[in-house]
Amino acid sequence: GQQLNQSPQSMFIQEGEDVSMNCTSSSIFNTWLWYKQDPGEGPVLLIALYKAGELTSNGRLTAQFGITRKDSFLNISASIPSDVGIYFCAGQPRRAGGYQKVTFGIGTKLQVIP
Amino acid sequence: DTGVSQNPRHKITKRGQNVTFRCDPISEHNRLYWYRQTLGQGPEFLTYFQNEAQLEKSRLLSDRFSAERPKGSFSTLEIQRTEQGDSAMYLCASSYMSTSGGWGTDTQYFGPGTRLTVL
């Protein structure tokens, strides 16, 4: 199926460092979503972005909806060991009343070194 | 806080057997989705329901797969004559979308998944 381009695919960082990951698409989306998935669990919604240019924070997480509507990034500040996991971006088009198919990236695997 | 729940969490079966998974969505959500996720990939859409109506199915959903949501609440996903290639995490998600027309956000919330292993 269709996938977004998400990078980096994996990263090792020291505890306390900031992290940045991004997602790009050839299609325009009207919603960008960022999920975190722990091993053996389902994705957990971190941040939802609904407007081009929107910058939204959730604790140490900040995400932005690119003004072209074809990209988004997620920043994590002052990483801690529990930030370990796989981060997925996802995009949705928007149309009245109908199903808004979610397209997922392949994920960024984050490992934090204490 | 009652989120999306899925049962069982793990299922090991022999090739050729039938399996059934259950999903209980967030109670006020009218939309329910099934996804499949294999190692190293993001979730891939299988099918979705609005209330009890199955409105869209992916080409990934072969004729061995069937999903139901008989009363517009919980849903089941059945796989008949399982194959080793069916081994994956099966995820359920739910959302609320206004049916009175107009634009909506339709943000999906996922359950913990059912890990299927076909031997």
mmCIF file of C-alpha atoms in Angstrom:
data_model
loop_
_atom_site.group_PDB
_atom_site.id
_atom_site.type_symbol
_atom_site.label_atom_id
_atom_site.label_comp_id
_atom_site.label_asym_id
_atom_site.label_seq_id
_atom_site.Cartn_x
_atom_site.Cartn_y
_atom_site.Cartn_z
ATOM 1 C CA GLY A 1 0.000 0.000 0.000
ATOM 2 C CA GLN A 2 0.936 3.647 -0.218
ATOM 3 C CA GLN A 3 3.514 4.803 2.351
ATOM 4 C CA LEU A 4 4.863 8.142 3.409
ATOM 5 C CA ASN A 5 8.594 8.876 3.393
ATOM 6 C CA GLN A 6 9.638 9.030 7.002
ATOM 7 C CA SER A 7 13.174 9.724 8.172
ATOM 8 C CA PRO A 8 15.361 8.788 9.795
ATOM 9 C CA GLN A 9 14.360 5.138 9.959
ATOM 10 C CA SER A 10 16.282 4.651 13.178
ATOM 11 C CA MET A 11 18.319 6.714 15.575
ATOM 12 C CA PHE A 12 20.388 6.279 18.716
ATOM 13 C CA ILE A 13 20.645 9.292 21.000
ATOM 14 C CA GLN A 14 21.983 10.098 24.419
ATOM 15 C CA GLU A 15 19.519 10.760 27.184
ATOM 16 C CA GLY A 16 18.875 14.491 27.420
ATOM 17 C CA GLU A 17 19.407 15.176 23.723
ATOM 18 C CA ASP A 18 16.765 16.623 21.437
ATOM 19 C CA VAL A 19 15.345 14.510 18.594
ATOM 20 C CA SER A 20 13.881 15.510 15.260
ATOM 21 C CA MET A 21 12.135 13.332 12.697
ATOM 22 C CA ASN A 22 10.127 14.201 9.624
ATOM 23 C CA CYS A 23 7.686 12.896 7.112
ATOM 24 C CA THR A 24 7.106 13.858 3.489
ATOM 25 C CA SER A 25 4.467 12.904 0.975
ATOM 26 C CA SER A 26 3.824 13.379 -2.709
ATOM 27 C CA SER A 27 0.152 13.930 -1.845
ATOM 28 C CA ILE A 28 -1.457 16.796 -0.006
ATOM 29 C CA PHE A 29 -2.899 15.945 3.369
ATOM 30 C CA ASN A 30 -5.263 17.988 5.466
ATOM 31 C CA THR A 31 -4.482 16.194 8.702
ATOM 32 C CA TRP A 32 -1.146 14.999 10.005
ATOM 33 C CA LEU A 33 -0.919 12.616 12.934
ATOM 34 C CA TRP A 34 1.989 11.392 15.004
ATOM 35 C CA TYR A 35 1.756 8.083 16.873
ATOM 36 C CA LYS A 36 4.163 6.200 19.153
ATOM 37 C CA GLN A 37 4.192 2.424 19.282
ATOM 38 C CA ASP A 38 5.839 0.316 21.971
ATOM 39 C CA PRO A 39 6.749 -3.329 21.243
ATOM 40 C CA GLY A 40 3.689 -5.575 21.229
ATOM 41 C CA GLU A 41 1.280 -2.670 21.608
ATOM 42 C CA GLY A 42 -0.902 -0.591 19.331
ATOM 43 C CA PRO A 43 0.016 2.945 18.210
ATOM 44 C CA VAL A 44 -0.802 5.697 20.696
ATOM 45 C CA LEU A 45 -1.773 9.105 19.354
ATOM 46 C CA LEU A 46 0.694 11.818 20.387
ATOM 47 C CA ILE A 47 -0.268 14.875 18.373
ATOM 48 C CA ALA A 48 -2.878 15.658 15.714
ATOM 49 C CA LEU A 49 -2.445 18.618 13.339
ATOM 50 C CA TYR A 50 -5.380 19.940 11.352
ATOM 51 C CA LYS A 51 -4.181 23.171 9.752
ATOM 52 C CA ALA A 52 -1.286 24.010 7.441
ATOM 53 C CA GLY A 53 1.411 25.847 9.370
ATOM 54 C CA GLU A 54 0.057 24.692 12.726
ATOM 55 C CA LEU A 55 2.605 24.157 15.483
ATOM 56 C CA THR A 56 1.364 22.056 18.400
ATOM 57 C CA SER A 57 3.044 20.905 21.590
ATOM 58 C CA ASN A 58 2.299 18.040 23.947
ATOM 59 C CA GLY A 59 4.722 18.205 26.859
ATOM 60 C CA ARG A 60 8.227 17.715 25.473
ATOM 61 C CA LEU A 61 6.845 16.931 22.022
ATOM 62 C CA THR A 62 6.315 19.540 19.326
ATOM 63 C CA ALA A 63 4.966 18.863 15.849
ATOM 64 C CA GLN A 64 4.383 21.109 12.867
ATOM 65 C CA PHE A 65 2.133 20.816 9.830
ATOM 66 C CA GLY A 66 4.137 21.981 6.822
ATOM 67 C CA ILE A 67 2.752 24.911 4.850
ATOM 68 C CA THR A 68 2.894 22.912 1.606
ATOM 69 C CA ARG A 69 0.653 20.292 3.296
ATOM 70 C CA LYS A 70 3.083 17.648 2.086
ATOM 71 C CA ASP A 71 5.272 17.393 5.155
ATOM 72 C CA SER A 72 5.367 17.364 8.928
ATOM 73 C CA PHE A 73 8.007 17.087 11.606
ATOM 74 C CA LEU A 74 8.117 15.946 15.215
ATOM 75 C CA ASN A 75 10.614 17.167 17.777
ATOM 76 C CA ILE A 76 11.256 15.615 21.170
ATOM 77 C CA SER A 77 13.180 17.746 23.617
ATOM 78 C CA ALA A 78 15.362 16.482 26.475
ATOM 79 C CA SER A 79 14.855 12.809 25.659
ATOM 80 C CA ILE A 80 14.378 10.282 28.452
ATOM 81 C CA PRO A 81 14.602 6.466 28.397
ATOM 82 C CA SER A 82 10.821 6.007 28.154
ATOM 83 C CA ASP A 83 10.851 7.842 24.809
ATOM 84 C CA VAL A 84 12.169 4.596 23.298
ATOM 85 C CA GLY A 85 9.801 3.209 20.700
ATOM 86 C CA ILE A 86 8.720 3.537 17.095
ATOM 87 C CA TYR A 87 7.237 6.836 15.986
ATOM 88 C CA PHE A 88 4.853 6.828 13.038
ATOM 89 C CA CYS A 89 3.633 9.766 11.047
ATOM 90 C CA ALA A 90 0.292 9.455 9.314
ATOM 91 C CA GLY A 91 -1.592 11.650 6.884
ATOM 92 C CA GLN A 92 -5.280 11.972 6.083
ATOM 93 C CA PRO A 93 -7.043 13.764 3.265
ATOM 94 C CA ARG A 94 -10.252 15.494 4.170
ATOM 95 C CA ARG A 95 -13.599 15.234 2.537
ATOM 96 C CA ALA A 96 -17.093 15.810 3.755
ATOM 97 C CA GLY A 97 -18.611 12.807 5.482
ATOM 98 C CA GLY A 98 -16.581 10.118 3.803
ATOM 99 C CA TYR A 99 -13.840 7.825 5.004
ATOM 100 C CA GLN A 100 -10.599 9.658 5.443
ATOM 101 C CA LYS A 101 -7.977 7.057 4.672
ATOM 102 C CA VAL A 102 -4.960 7.159 6.940
ATOM 103 C CA THR A 103 -1.632 6.568 5.224
ATOM 104 C CA PHE A 104 1.229 5.642 7.545
ATOM 105 C CA GLY A 105 4.966 6.141 7.300
ATOM 106 C CA ILE A 106 7.290 3.199 7.935
ATOM 107 C CA GLY A 107 8.288 4.530 11.325
ATOM 108 C CA THR A 108 11.325 5.965 13.076
ATOM 109 C CA LYS A 109 12.819 3.626 15.658
ATOM 110 C CA LEU A 110 14.206 5.672 18.540
ATOM 111 C CA GLN A 111 16.646 4.282 21.052
ATOM 112 C CA VAL A 112 17.826 6.356 24.008
ATOM 113 C CA ILE A 113 21.137 5.604 25.672
ATOM 114 C CA PRO A 114 21.030 6.389 29.405
ATOM 115 C CA ASP B 1 -10.764 6.054 30.575
ATOM 116 C CA THR B 2 -12.019 3.223 28.364
ATOM 117 C CA GLY B 3 -10.023 3.002 25.196
ATOM 118 C CA VAL B 4 -10.186 0.523 22.354
ATOM 119 C CA SER B 5 -9.799 -3.070 23.531
ATOM 120 C CA GLN B 6 -8.902 -6.166 21.534
ATOM 121 C CA ASN B 7 -9.045 -9.853 22.339
ATOM 122 C CA PRO B 8 -7.141 -12.045 22.337
ATOM 123 C CA ARG B 9 -3.832 -10.217 22.592
ATOM 124 C CA HIS B 10 -1.949 -13.186 21.171
ATOM 125 C CA LYS B 11 -3.063 -16.111 19.035
ATOM 126 C CA ILE B 12 -0.968 -19.035 17.828
ATOM 127 C CA THR B 13 -2.630 -21.336 15.348
ATOM 128 C CA LYS B 14 -1.762 -24.017 12.866
ATOM 129 C CA ARG B 15 -1.978 -23.411 9.146
ATOM 130 C CA GLY B 16 -5.443 -24.130 7.825
ATOM 131 C CA GLN B 17 -7.275 -23.320 11.034
ATOM 132 C CA ASN B 18 -9.827 -20.520 11.384
ATOM 133 C CA VAL B 19 -9.300 -17.678 13.849
ATOM 134 C CA THR B 20 -11.539 -14.871 15.080
ATOM 135 C CA PHE B 21 -10.525 -11.627 16.742
ATOM 136 C CA ARG B 22 -12.710 -9.173 18.609
ATOM 137 C CA CYS B 23 -12.507 -5.392 18.902
ATOM 138 C CA ASP B 24 -14.458 -3.192 21.292
ATOM 139 C CA PRO B 25 -14.221 0.456 20.218
ATOM 140 C CA ILE B 26 -14.497 3.584 22.339
ATOM 141 C CA SER B 27 -18.165 3.646 23.249
ATOM 142 C CA GLU B 28 -19.250 6.849 21.526
ATOM 143 C CA HIS B 29 -17.298 6.162 18.345
ATOM 144 C CA ASN B 30 -19.316 5.329 15.244
ATOM 145 C CA ARG B 31 -16.414 4.326 13.011
ATOM 146 C CA LEU B 32 -14.297 1.212 13.402
ATOM 147 C CA TYR B 33 -11.258 0.186 11.389
ATOM 148 C CA TRP B 34 -9.137 -2.924 10.992
ATOM 149 C CA TYR B 35 -5.462 -2.721 10.054
ATOM 150 C CA ARG B 36 -2.693 -5.253 9.598
ATOM 151 C CA GLN B 37 0.892 -4.517 10.576
ATOM 152 C CA THR B 38 3.939 -6.598 9.731
ATOM 153 C CA LEU B 39 7.386 -6.195 11.215
ATOM 154 C CA GLY B 40 9.121 -2.995 10.202
ATOM 155 C CA GLN B 41 6.068 -1.515 8.533
ATOM 156 C CA GLY B 42 3.343 0.905 9.429
ATOM 157 C CA PRO B 43 -0.251 -0.283 9.758
ATOM 158 C CA GLU B 44 -2.019 -1.096 6.493
ATOM 159 C CA PHE B 45 -5.737 -0.502 6.119
ATOM 160 C CA LEU B 46 -7.975 -3.568 5.752
ATOM 161 C CA THR B 47 -11.559 -2.407 6.185
ATOM 162 C CA TYR B 48 -13.802 0.066 7.935
ATOM 163 C CA PHE B 49 -17.315 0.310 9.328
ATOM 164 C CA GLN B 50 -19.572 3.228 9.930
ATOM 165 C CA ASN B 51 -22.001 1.967 12.542
ATOM 166 C CA GLU B 52 -22.902 -1.545 11.313
ATOM 167 C CA ALA B 53 -22.228 -0.888 7.634
ATOM 168 C CA GLN B 54 -18.954 -2.082 6.123
ATOM 169 C CA LEU B 55 -18.205 0.763 3.737
ATOM 170 C CA GLU B 56 -14.763 0.050 2.375
ATOM 171 C CA LYS B 57 -12.454 -2.931 1.984
ATOM 172 C CA SER B 58 -8.838 -3.002 0.928
ATOM 173 C CA ARG B 59 -7.605 -5.341 -1.783
ATOM 174 C CA LEU B 60 -5.466 -6.801 1.029
ATOM 175 C CA LEU B 61 -8.671 -8.295 2.434
ATOM 176 C CA SER B 62 -8.828 -11.586 0.557
ATOM 177 C CA ASP B 63 -11.941 -13.750 0.466
ATOM 178 C CA ARG B 64 -10.566 -15.708 3.436
ATOM 179 C CA PHE B 65 -11.054 -12.616 5.575
ATOM 180 C CA SER B 66 -14.426 -11.423 6.814
ATOM 181 C CA ALA B 67 -15.322 -8.682 9.235
ATOM 182 C CA GLU B 68 -18.597 -7.888 10.917
ATOM 183 C CA ARG B 69 -19.995 -5.243 13.211
ATOM 184 C CA PRO B 70 -23.509 -6.556 13.728
ATOM 185 C CA LYS B 71 -24.889 -4.000 16.175
ATOM 186 C CA GLY B 72 -22.635 -1.099 15.397
ATOM 187 C CA SER B 73 -20.627 -1.649 18.568
ATOM 188 C CA PHE B 74 -17.981 -4.404 18.757
ATOM 189 C CA SER B 75 -16.506 -5.959 15.643
ATOM 190 C CA THR B 76 -15.030 -9.334 14.744
ATOM 191 C CA LEU B 77 -12.413 -10.194 12.160
ATOM 192 C CA GLU B 78 -12.311 -13.812 11.020
ATOM 193 C CA ILE B 79 -9.575 -15.415 8.978
ATOM 194 C CA GLN B 80 -10.432 -18.765 7.435
ATOM 195 C CA ARG B 81 -7.878 -21.393 6.392
ATOM 196 C CA THR B 82 -5.012 -19.397 7.824
ATOM 197 C CA GLU B 83 -1.709 -19.259 5.965
ATOM 198 C CA GLN B 84 1.755 -18.487 7.300
ATOM 199 C CA GLY B 85 1.642 -15.185 5.448
ATOM 200 C CA ASP B 86 -1.266 -14.136 7.656
ATOM 201 C CA SER B 87 1.110 -13.876 10.628
ATOM 202 C CA ALA B 88 0.997 -10.236 11.671
ATOM 203 C CA MET B 89 -0.338 -7.803 14.249
ATOM 204 C CA TYR B 90 -4.005 -7.048 13.642
ATOM 205 C CA LEU B 91 -4.966 -3.618 14.892
ATOM 206 C CA CYS B 92 -8.370 -2.123 15.476
ATOM 207 C CA ALA B 93 -9.031 1.612 15.655
ATOM 208 C CA SER B 94 -12.116 3.708 16.220
ATOM 209 C CA SER B 95 -13.165 7.296 15.619
ATOM 210 C CA TYR B 96 -16.144 9.577 15.703
ATOM 211 C CA MET B 97 -17.349 11.304 12.576
ATOM 212 C CA SER B 98 -20.444 13.454 12.401
ATOM 213 C CA THR B 99 -23.030 12.002 10.042
ATOM 214 C CA SER B 100 -24.872 15.259 9.636
ATOM 215 C CA GLY B 101 -22.592 16.368 6.844
ATOM 216 C CA GLY B 102 -19.774 18.828 6.698
ATOM 217 C CA TRP B 103 -16.108 18.431 7.387
ATOM 218 C CA GLY B 104 -14.716 16.418 10.285
ATOM 219 C CA THR B 105 -11.402 15.352 11.746
ATOM 220 C CA ASP B 106 -12.066 11.580 12.071
ATOM 221 C CA THR B 107 -8.993 11.068 14.296
ATOM 222 C CA GLN B 108 -8.388 7.365 14.907
ATOM 223 C CA TYR B 109 -7.476 5.785 18.243
ATOM 224 C CA PHE B 110 -5.924 2.342 18.227
ATOM 225 C CA GLY B 111 -6.308 -0.712 20.403
ATOM 226 C CA PRO B 112 -3.380 -2.813 21.663
ATOM 227 C CA GLY B 113 -3.612 -5.262 18.766
ATOM 228 C CA THR B 114 -3.823 -9.037 18.379
ATOM 229 C CA ARG B 115 -0.566 -10.751 17.469
ATOM 230 C CA LEU B 116 -1.283 -13.720 15.182
ATOM 231 C CA THR B 117 1.308 -16.417 14.597
ATOM 232 C CA VAL B 118 0.491 -19.110 12.053
ATOM 233 C CA LEU B 119 2.702 -22.197 12.342
#
